[in-house]
Amino acid sequence: MAASIKHLLKDEAQYKVVGTLWIECDNERFFGPGRVELLQRIGETGSIRRAAADMGMSYKKAWEMVSTVNKQAVRPLVVPKVGGEKGGGSVITDEARELIAFHARLRERFLAFLERETNELRAEG
Amino acid sequence: MAASIKHLLKDEAQYKVVGTLWIECDNERFFGPGRVELLQRIGETGSIRRAAADMGMSYKKAWEMVSTVNKQAVRPLVVPKVGGEKGGGSVITDEARELIAFHARLRERFLAFLERETNELRAEG
């Protein structure tokens, strides 16, 4: 049995290895693309409500996601804005920024893995 | 900004990097864990109907999955049993076995990647 599967693939079709990746905390979702985007948008807008609206997500769901990640990390990732206007506003912490940066590097390594594996599909075995 | 996120993780909690992986053909799902399992069960039972039932899947859905992968690969992966009993029965081809074996090796490399990345979470940066 050959190691390559090149001979099983159509010459004219495009095959690629794709996937999704996330970090779990005690077997529950902790940090993945959705939460990264939410935190980034909270950082940009200063508001959980606006970040949720921008993502087409309910405020309730966004608030629960924030509440969950805040408990999963050693320190909160989203905190109330100090001296913010009446009605609040939120900011992301340095810890959130570090996690977002780590996730970006992890994602780069994953994309490199997927690219290597995609090339492997047509490799000579 | 440190490369490590060890200081952002709770000592008492378990964090791990997890994910899913599949192969696409022309931007449509081609080969992933579900189809691998279906093909393996067809190989074991000699029957699309029984394989589907074992997986809690409708016969219609299983039949469509088989029809799709048969078109996506250069040669069919599931074929009617030659000289089978009345009412048919199906067998998987050598090509299907090769794809299943390739997928198992791909999955091993992915699990190794996930393990490395999980260790990386607590690595000193």
mmCIF file of C-alpha atoms in Angstrom:
data_model
loop_
_atom_site.group_PDB
_atom_site.id
_atom_site.type_symbol
_atom_site.label_atom_id
_atom_site.label_comp_id
_atom_site.label_asym_id
_atom_site.label_seq_id
_atom_site.Cartn_x
_atom_site.Cartn_y
_atom_site.Cartn_z
ATOM 1 C CA MET A 1 0.000 0.000 0.000
ATOM 2 C CA ALA A 2 1.571 3.256 -1.178
ATOM 3 C CA ALA A 3 2.002 6.099 1.310
ATOM 4 C CA SER A 4 0.778 8.621 -1.261
ATOM 5 C CA ILE A 5 -2.840 9.034 -2.263
ATOM 6 C CA LYS A 6 -2.054 11.104 -5.347
ATOM 7 C CA HIS A 7 -3.346 8.324 -7.599
ATOM 8 C CA LEU A 8 -6.724 8.418 -5.795
ATOM 9 C CA LEU A 9 -7.313 12.111 -6.510
ATOM 10 C CA LYS A 10 -8.656 13.663 -9.668
ATOM 11 C CA ASP A 11 -6.096 15.755 -11.506
ATOM 12 C CA GLU A 12 -8.609 18.480 -12.248
ATOM 13 C CA ALA A 13 -10.032 18.827 -8.713
ATOM 14 C CA GLN A 14 -8.612 20.825 -5.806
ATOM 15 C CA TYR A 15 -8.133 18.935 -2.559
ATOM 16 C CA LYS A 16 -7.084 20.513 0.688
ATOM 17 C CA VAL A 17 -6.783 19.694 4.349
ATOM 18 C CA VAL A 18 -8.830 22.095 6.471
ATOM 19 C CA GLY A 19 -9.850 22.214 10.107
ATOM 20 C CA THR A 20 -10.753 24.179 13.181
ATOM 21 C CA LEU A 21 -8.867 24.602 16.428
ATOM 22 C CA TRP A 22 -9.683 25.860 19.893
ATOM 23 C CA ILE A 23 -8.421 25.720 23.476
ATOM 24 C CA GLU A 24 -10.428 23.923 26.144
ATOM 25 C CA CYS A 25 -10.396 24.518 29.882
ATOM 26 C CA ASP A 26 -11.506 21.510 31.941
ATOM 27 C CA ASN A 27 -13.130 20.007 28.817
ATOM 28 C CA GLU A 28 -15.162 23.123 28.051
ATOM 29 C CA ARG A 29 -14.561 25.601 25.277
ATOM 30 C CA PHE A 30 -12.198 28.346 26.457
ATOM 31 C CA PHE A 31 -10.595 30.171 23.556
ATOM 32 C CA GLY A 32 -11.268 29.861 19.833
ATOM 33 C CA PRO A 33 -11.926 32.059 16.795
ATOM 34 C CA GLY A 34 -15.373 33.232 18.008
ATOM 35 C CA ARG A 35 -14.224 34.399 21.412
ATOM 36 C CA VAL A 36 -11.095 35.951 19.970
ATOM 37 C CA GLU A 37 -13.249 37.996 17.627
ATOM 38 C CA LEU A 38 -15.593 38.997 20.442
ATOM 39 C CA LEU A 39 -12.728 40.161 22.665
ATOM 40 C CA GLN A 40 -11.122 42.052 19.801
ATOM 41 C CA ARG A 41 -14.384 43.824 19.026
ATOM 42 C CA ILE A 42 -14.948 44.692 22.680
ATOM 43 C CA GLY A 43 -11.419 46.132 22.651
ATOM 44 C CA GLU A 44 -12.246 48.212 19.562
ATOM 45 C CA THR A 45 -15.728 49.373 20.535
ATOM 46 C CA GLY A 46 -15.418 49.545 24.325
ATOM 47 C CA SER A 47 -18.801 47.838 24.557
ATOM 48 C CA ILE A 48 -19.971 44.248 24.896
ATOM 49 C CA ARG A 49 -23.311 45.294 23.425
ATOM 50 C CA ARG A 50 -21.796 46.855 20.298
ATOM 51 C CA ALA A 51 -19.334 44.006 19.848
ATOM 52 C CA ALA A 52 -22.218 41.524 20.028
ATOM 53 C CA ALA A 53 -24.298 43.524 17.542
ATOM 54 C CA ASP A 54 -21.357 43.723 15.121
ATOM 55 C CA MET A 55 -21.115 39.939 15.213
ATOM 56 C CA GLY A 56 -24.859 39.337 14.893
ATOM 57 C CA MET A 57 -24.846 37.795 18.360
ATOM 58 C CA SER A 58 -27.341 38.446 21.155
ATOM 59 C CA TYR A 59 -26.145 40.609 24.041
ATOM 60 C CA LYS A 60 -27.058 37.790 26.410
ATOM 61 C CA LYS A 61 -24.856 35.307 24.584
ATOM 62 C CA ALA A 62 -21.932 37.724 24.408
ATOM 63 C CA TRP A 63 -22.276 38.571 28.077
ATOM 64 C CA GLU A 64 -22.271 34.874 28.979
ATOM 65 C CA MET A 65 -19.195 34.248 26.846
ATOM 66 C CA VAL A 66 -17.390 37.091 28.588
ATOM 67 C CA SER A 67 -18.498 35.811 31.983
ATOM 68 C CA THR A 68 -17.217 32.329 31.122
ATOM 69 C CA VAL A 69 -13.769 33.349 29.826
ATOM 70 C CA ASN A 70 -13.354 35.684 32.776
ATOM 71 C CA LYS A 71 -13.710 32.683 35.078
ATOM 72 C CA GLN A 72 -11.587 30.344 32.975
ATOM 73 C CA ALA A 73 -8.520 32.590 32.872
ATOM 74 C CA VAL A 74 -6.494 33.295 35.966
ATOM 75 C CA ARG A 75 -7.524 36.964 35.788
ATOM 76 C CA PRO A 76 -10.484 38.624 34.020
ATOM 77 C CA LEU A 77 -10.124 39.329 30.301
ATOM 78 C CA VAL A 78 -12.917 41.924 30.134
ATOM 79 C CA VAL A 79 -13.499 44.501 32.872
ATOM 80 C CA PRO A 80 -15.761 47.529 33.344
ATOM 81 C CA LYS A 81 -14.318 50.748 32.014
ATOM 82 C CA VAL A 82 -12.947 52.830 34.878
ATOM 83 C CA GLY A 83 -14.445 56.312 34.764
ATOM 84 C CA GLY A 84 -16.560 55.339 31.788
ATOM 85 C CA GLU A 85 -19.730 57.131 30.884
ATOM 86 C CA LYS A 86 -22.927 56.363 32.693
ATOM 87 C CA GLY A 87 -24.152 53.047 31.447
ATOM 88 C CA GLY A 88 -20.724 51.573 31.578
ATOM 89 C CA GLY A 89 -18.633 50.277 28.785
ATOM 90 C CA SER A 90 -15.976 47.589 28.949
ATOM 91 C CA VAL A 91 -12.318 47.237 28.176
ATOM 92 C CA ILE A 92 -10.136 44.211 27.568
ATOM 93 C CA THR A 93 -7.177 43.624 29.841
ATOM 94 C CA ASP A 94 -3.493 43.108 29.026
ATOM 95 C CA GLU A 95 -4.119 39.425 29.727
ATOM 96 C CA ALA A 96 -6.758 39.371 26.971
ATOM 97 C CA ARG A 97 -4.296 40.980 24.564
ATOM 98 C CA GLU A 98 -1.672 38.379 25.438
ATOM 99 C CA LEU A 99 -4.143 35.547 24.851
ATOM 100 C CA ILE A 100 -5.229 37.053 21.535
ATOM 101 C CA ALA A 101 -1.576 37.318 20.455
ATOM 102 C CA PHE A 102 -0.891 33.726 21.549
ATOM 103 C CA HIS A 103 -3.944 32.549 19.658
ATOM 104 C CA ALA A 104 -2.740 34.344 16.524
ATOM 105 C CA ARG A 105 0.606 32.523 16.727
ATOM 106 C CA LEU A 106 -1.151 29.209 17.374
ATOM 107 C CA ARG A 107 -3.345 29.835 14.363
ATOM 108 C CA GLU A 108 -0.299 30.550 12.199
ATOM 109 C CA ARG A 109 1.252 27.238 13.226
ATOM 110 C CA PHE A 110 -2.039 25.474 12.487
ATOM 111 C CA LEU A 111 -2.301 27.074 9.050
ATOM 112 C CA ALA A 112 1.288 25.968 8.345
ATOM 113 C CA PHE A 113 0.344 22.438 9.427
ATOM 114 C CA LEU A 114 -2.697 22.458 7.124
ATOM 115 C CA GLU A 115 -0.591 23.731 4.227
ATOM 116 C CA ARG A 116 2.035 21.012 4.750
ATOM 117 C CA GLU A 117 -0.703 18.366 4.890
ATOM 118 C CA THR A 118 -2.405 19.752 1.801
ATOM 119 C CA ASN A 119 0.895 19.471 -0.073
ATOM 120 C CA GLU A 120 1.273 15.948 1.298
ATOM 121 C CA LEU A 121 -1.953 14.874 -0.466
ATOM 122 C CA ARG A 122 -0.258 15.093 -3.855
ATOM 123 C CA ALA A 123 3.219 14.123 -2.675
ATOM 124 C CA GLU A 124 4.933 11.114 -4.195
ATOM 125 C CA GLY A 125 4.745 8.319 -1.649
ATOM 126 C CA MET B 1 4.826 40.657 25.915
ATOM 127 C CA ALA B 2 5.925 37.159 26.932
ATOM 128 C CA ALA B 3 5.608 34.320 24.420
ATOM 129 C CA SER B 4 4.240 32.011 27.112
ATOM 130 C CA ILE B 5 0.715 32.216 28.468
ATOM 131 C CA LYS B 6 1.440 29.992 31.462
ATOM 132 C CA HIS B 7 0.862 32.926 33.821
ATOM 133 C CA LEU B 8 -2.632 33.447 32.373
ATOM 134 C CA LEU B 9 -3.771 29.895 33.149
ATOM 135 C CA LYS B 10 -5.053 28.560 36.440
ATOM 136 C CA ASP B 11 -2.711 26.043 38.037
ATOM 137 C CA GLU B 12 -5.585 23.780 39.037
ATOM 138 C CA ALA B 13 -7.373 23.724 35.673
ATOM 139 C CA GLN B 14 -6.612 21.542 32.642
ATOM 140 C CA TYR B 15 -6.141 23.368 29.361
ATOM 141 C CA LYS B 16 -5.691 21.654 26.045
ATOM 142 C CA VAL B 17 -5.628 22.454 22.361
ATOM 143 C CA VAL B 18 -8.256 20.462 20.474
ATOM 144 C CA GLY B 19 -9.639 20.555 16.961
ATOM 145 C CA THR B 20 -11.175 18.805 14.018
ATOM 146 C CA LEU B 21 -9.721 18.097 10.597
ATOM 147 C CA TRP B 22 -11.089 17.022 7.242
ATOM 148 C CA ILE B 23 -10.184 16.962 3.558
ATOM 149 C CA GLU B 24 -12.115 19.089 1.076
ATOM 150 C CA CYS B 25 -12.554 18.522 -2.641
ATOM 151 C CA ASP B 26 -13.337 21.685 -4.619
ATOM 152 C CA ASN B 27 -14.377 23.411 -1.361
ATOM 153 C CA GLU B 28 -16.823 20.673 -0.366
ATOM 154 C CA ARG B 29 -16.365 18.108 2.358
ATOM 155 C CA PHE B 30 -14.639 15.037 0.970
ATOM 156 C CA PHE B 31 -13.075 12.941 3.712
ATOM 157 C CA GLY B 32 -13.328 13.328 7.487
ATOM 158 C CA PRO B 33 -14.044 11.255 10.601
ATOM 159 C CA GLY B 34 -17.739 10.692 9.758
ATOM 160 C CA ARG B 35 -17.149 9.375 6.259
ATOM 161 C CA VAL B 36 -14.203 7.299 7.399
ATOM 162 C CA GLU B 37 -16.435 5.630 9.971
ATOM 163 C CA LEU B 38 -19.181 5.064 7.408
ATOM 164 C CA LEU B 39 -16.796 3.448 4.925
ATOM 165 C CA GLN B 40 -15.253 1.289 7.628
ATOM 166 C CA ARG B 41 -18.670 0.084 8.747
ATOM 167 C CA ILE B 42 -19.732 -0.642 5.171
ATOM 168 C CA GLY B 43 -16.527 -2.666 4.865
ATOM 169 C CA GLU B 44 -17.366 -4.586 8.042
ATOM 170 C CA THR B 45 -21.082 -5.146 7.435
ATOM 171 C CA GLY B 46 -21.185 -5.344 3.630
ATOM 172 C CA SER B 47 -24.223 -3.086 3.722
ATOM 173 C CA ILE B 48 -24.806 0.647 3.466
ATOM 174 C CA ARG B 49 -28.111 0.160 5.267
ATOM 175 C CA ARG B 50 -26.581 -1.645 8.243
ATOM 176 C CA ALA B 51 -23.638 0.753 8.413
ATOM 177 C CA ALA B 52 -26.066 3.688 8.496
ATOM 178 C CA ALA B 53 -28.206 2.045 11.189
ATOM 179 C CA ASP B 54 -25.106 1.343 13.320
ATOM 180 C CA MET B 55 -24.246 5.038 13.162
ATOM 181 C CA GLY B 56 -27.787 6.251 13.841
ATOM 182 C CA MET B 57 -27.860 7.790 10.371
ATOM 183 C CA SER B 58 -30.669 7.572 7.839
ATOM 184 C CA TYR B 59 -30.149 5.277 4.873
ATOM 185 C CA LYS B 60 -30.812 8.212 2.576
ATOM 186 C CA LYS B 61 -28.055 10.287 4.161
ATOM 187 C CA ALA B 62 -25.576 7.398 4.079
ATOM 188 C CA TRP B 63 -26.423 6.653 0.462
ATOM 189 C CA GLU B 64 -25.879 10.313 -0.469
ATOM 190 C CA MET B 65 -22.540 10.382 1.347
ATOM 191 C CA VAL B 66 -21.427 7.293 -0.544
ATOM 192 C CA SER B 67 -22.623 8.760 -3.831
ATOM 193 C CA THR B 68 -20.697 11.974 -3.129
ATOM 194 C CA VAL B 69 -17.361 10.377 -2.176
ATOM 195 C CA ASN B 70 -17.637 8.034 -5.124
ATOM 196 C CA LYS B 71 -17.719 11.073 -7.411
ATOM 197 C CA GLN B 72 -15.011 12.996 -5.545
ATOM 198 C CA ALA B 73 -12.390 10.255 -5.732
ATOM 199 C CA VAL B 74 -10.834 9.245 -9.020
ATOM 200 C CA ARG B 75 -12.444 5.795 -8.693
ATOM 201 C CA PRO B 76 -15.457 4.652 -6.620
ATOM 202 C CA LEU B 77 -14.849 3.877 -2.944
ATOM 203 C CA VAL B 78 -18.005 1.792 -2.467
ATOM 204 C CA VAL B 79 -19.299 -0.636 -5.117
ATOM 205 C CA PRO B 80 -22.076 -3.237 -5.327
ATOM 206 C CA LYS B 81 -21.071 -6.663 -4.103
ATOM 207 C CA VAL B 82 -20.392 -8.951 -7.068
ATOM 208 C CA GLY B 83 -22.447 -12.112 -6.777
ATOM 209 C CA GLY B 84 -24.037 -10.818 -3.617
ATOM 210 C CA GLU B 85 -27.339 -12.076 -2.322
ATOM 211 C CA LYS B 86 -30.530 -10.772 -3.798
ATOM 212 C CA GLY B 87 -31.045 -7.272 -2.529
ATOM 213 C CA GLY B 88 -27.435 -6.439 -3.033
ATOM 214 C CA GLY B 89 -24.914 -5.503 -0.467
ATOM 215 C CA SER B 90 -21.861 -3.291 -0.916
ATOM 216 C CA VAL B 91 -18.116 -3.565 -0.510
ATOM 217 C CA ILE B 92 -15.419 -0.963 -0.173
ATOM 218 C CA THR B 93 -12.635 -0.854 -2.736
ATOM 219 C CA ASP B 94 -8.872 -0.983 -2.282
ATOM 220 C CA GLU B 95 -8.934 2.755 -2.973
ATOM 221 C CA ALA B 96 -11.229 3.240 0.039
ATOM 222 C CA ARG B 97 -8.833 1.219 2.203
ATOM 223 C CA GLU B 98 -5.919 3.347 1.051
ATOM 224 C CA LEU B 99 -7.813 6.545 1.842
ATOM 225 C CA ILE B 100 -8.792 5.237 5.274
ATOM 226 C CA ALA B 101 -5.158 4.347 5.988
ATOM 227 C CA PHE B 102 -3.984 7.770 4.790
ATOM 228 C CA HIS B 103 -6.591 9.441 6.969
ATOM 229 C CA ALA B 104 -5.396 7.447 9.994
ATOM 230 C CA ARG B 105 -1.824 8.660 9.445
ATOM 231 C CA LEU B 106 -3.044 12.226 8.928
ATOM 232 C CA ARG B 107 -5.007 11.965 12.155
ATOM 233 C CA GLU B 108 -1.928 10.732 14.013
ATOM 234 C CA ARG B 109 0.069 13.733 12.802
ATOM 235 C CA PHE B 110 -2.780 16.029 13.841
ATOM 236 C CA LEU B 111 -2.973 14.474 17.318
ATOM 237 C CA ALA B 112 0.801 14.935 17.638
ATOM 238 C CA PHE B 113 0.379 18.592 16.626
ATOM 239 C CA LEU B 114 -2.368 19.068 19.223
ATOM 240 C CA GLU B 115 -0.238 17.434 21.903
ATOM 241 C CA ARG B 116 2.742 19.664 21.093
ATOM 242 C CA GLU B 117 0.511 22.738 21.200
ATOM 243 C CA THR B 118 -1.089 21.635 24.465
ATOM 244 C CA ASN B 119 2.372 21.337 25.997
ATOM 245 C CA GLU B 120 3.201 24.743 24.563
ATOM 246 C CA LEU B 121 0.403 26.335 26.640
ATOM 247 C CA ARG B 122 2.374 25.786 29.837
ATOM 248 C CA ALA B 123 5.834 26.162 28.293
ATOM 249 C CA GLU B 124 8.177 28.821 29.593
ATOM 250 C CA GLY B 125 8.244 31.621 27.058
#
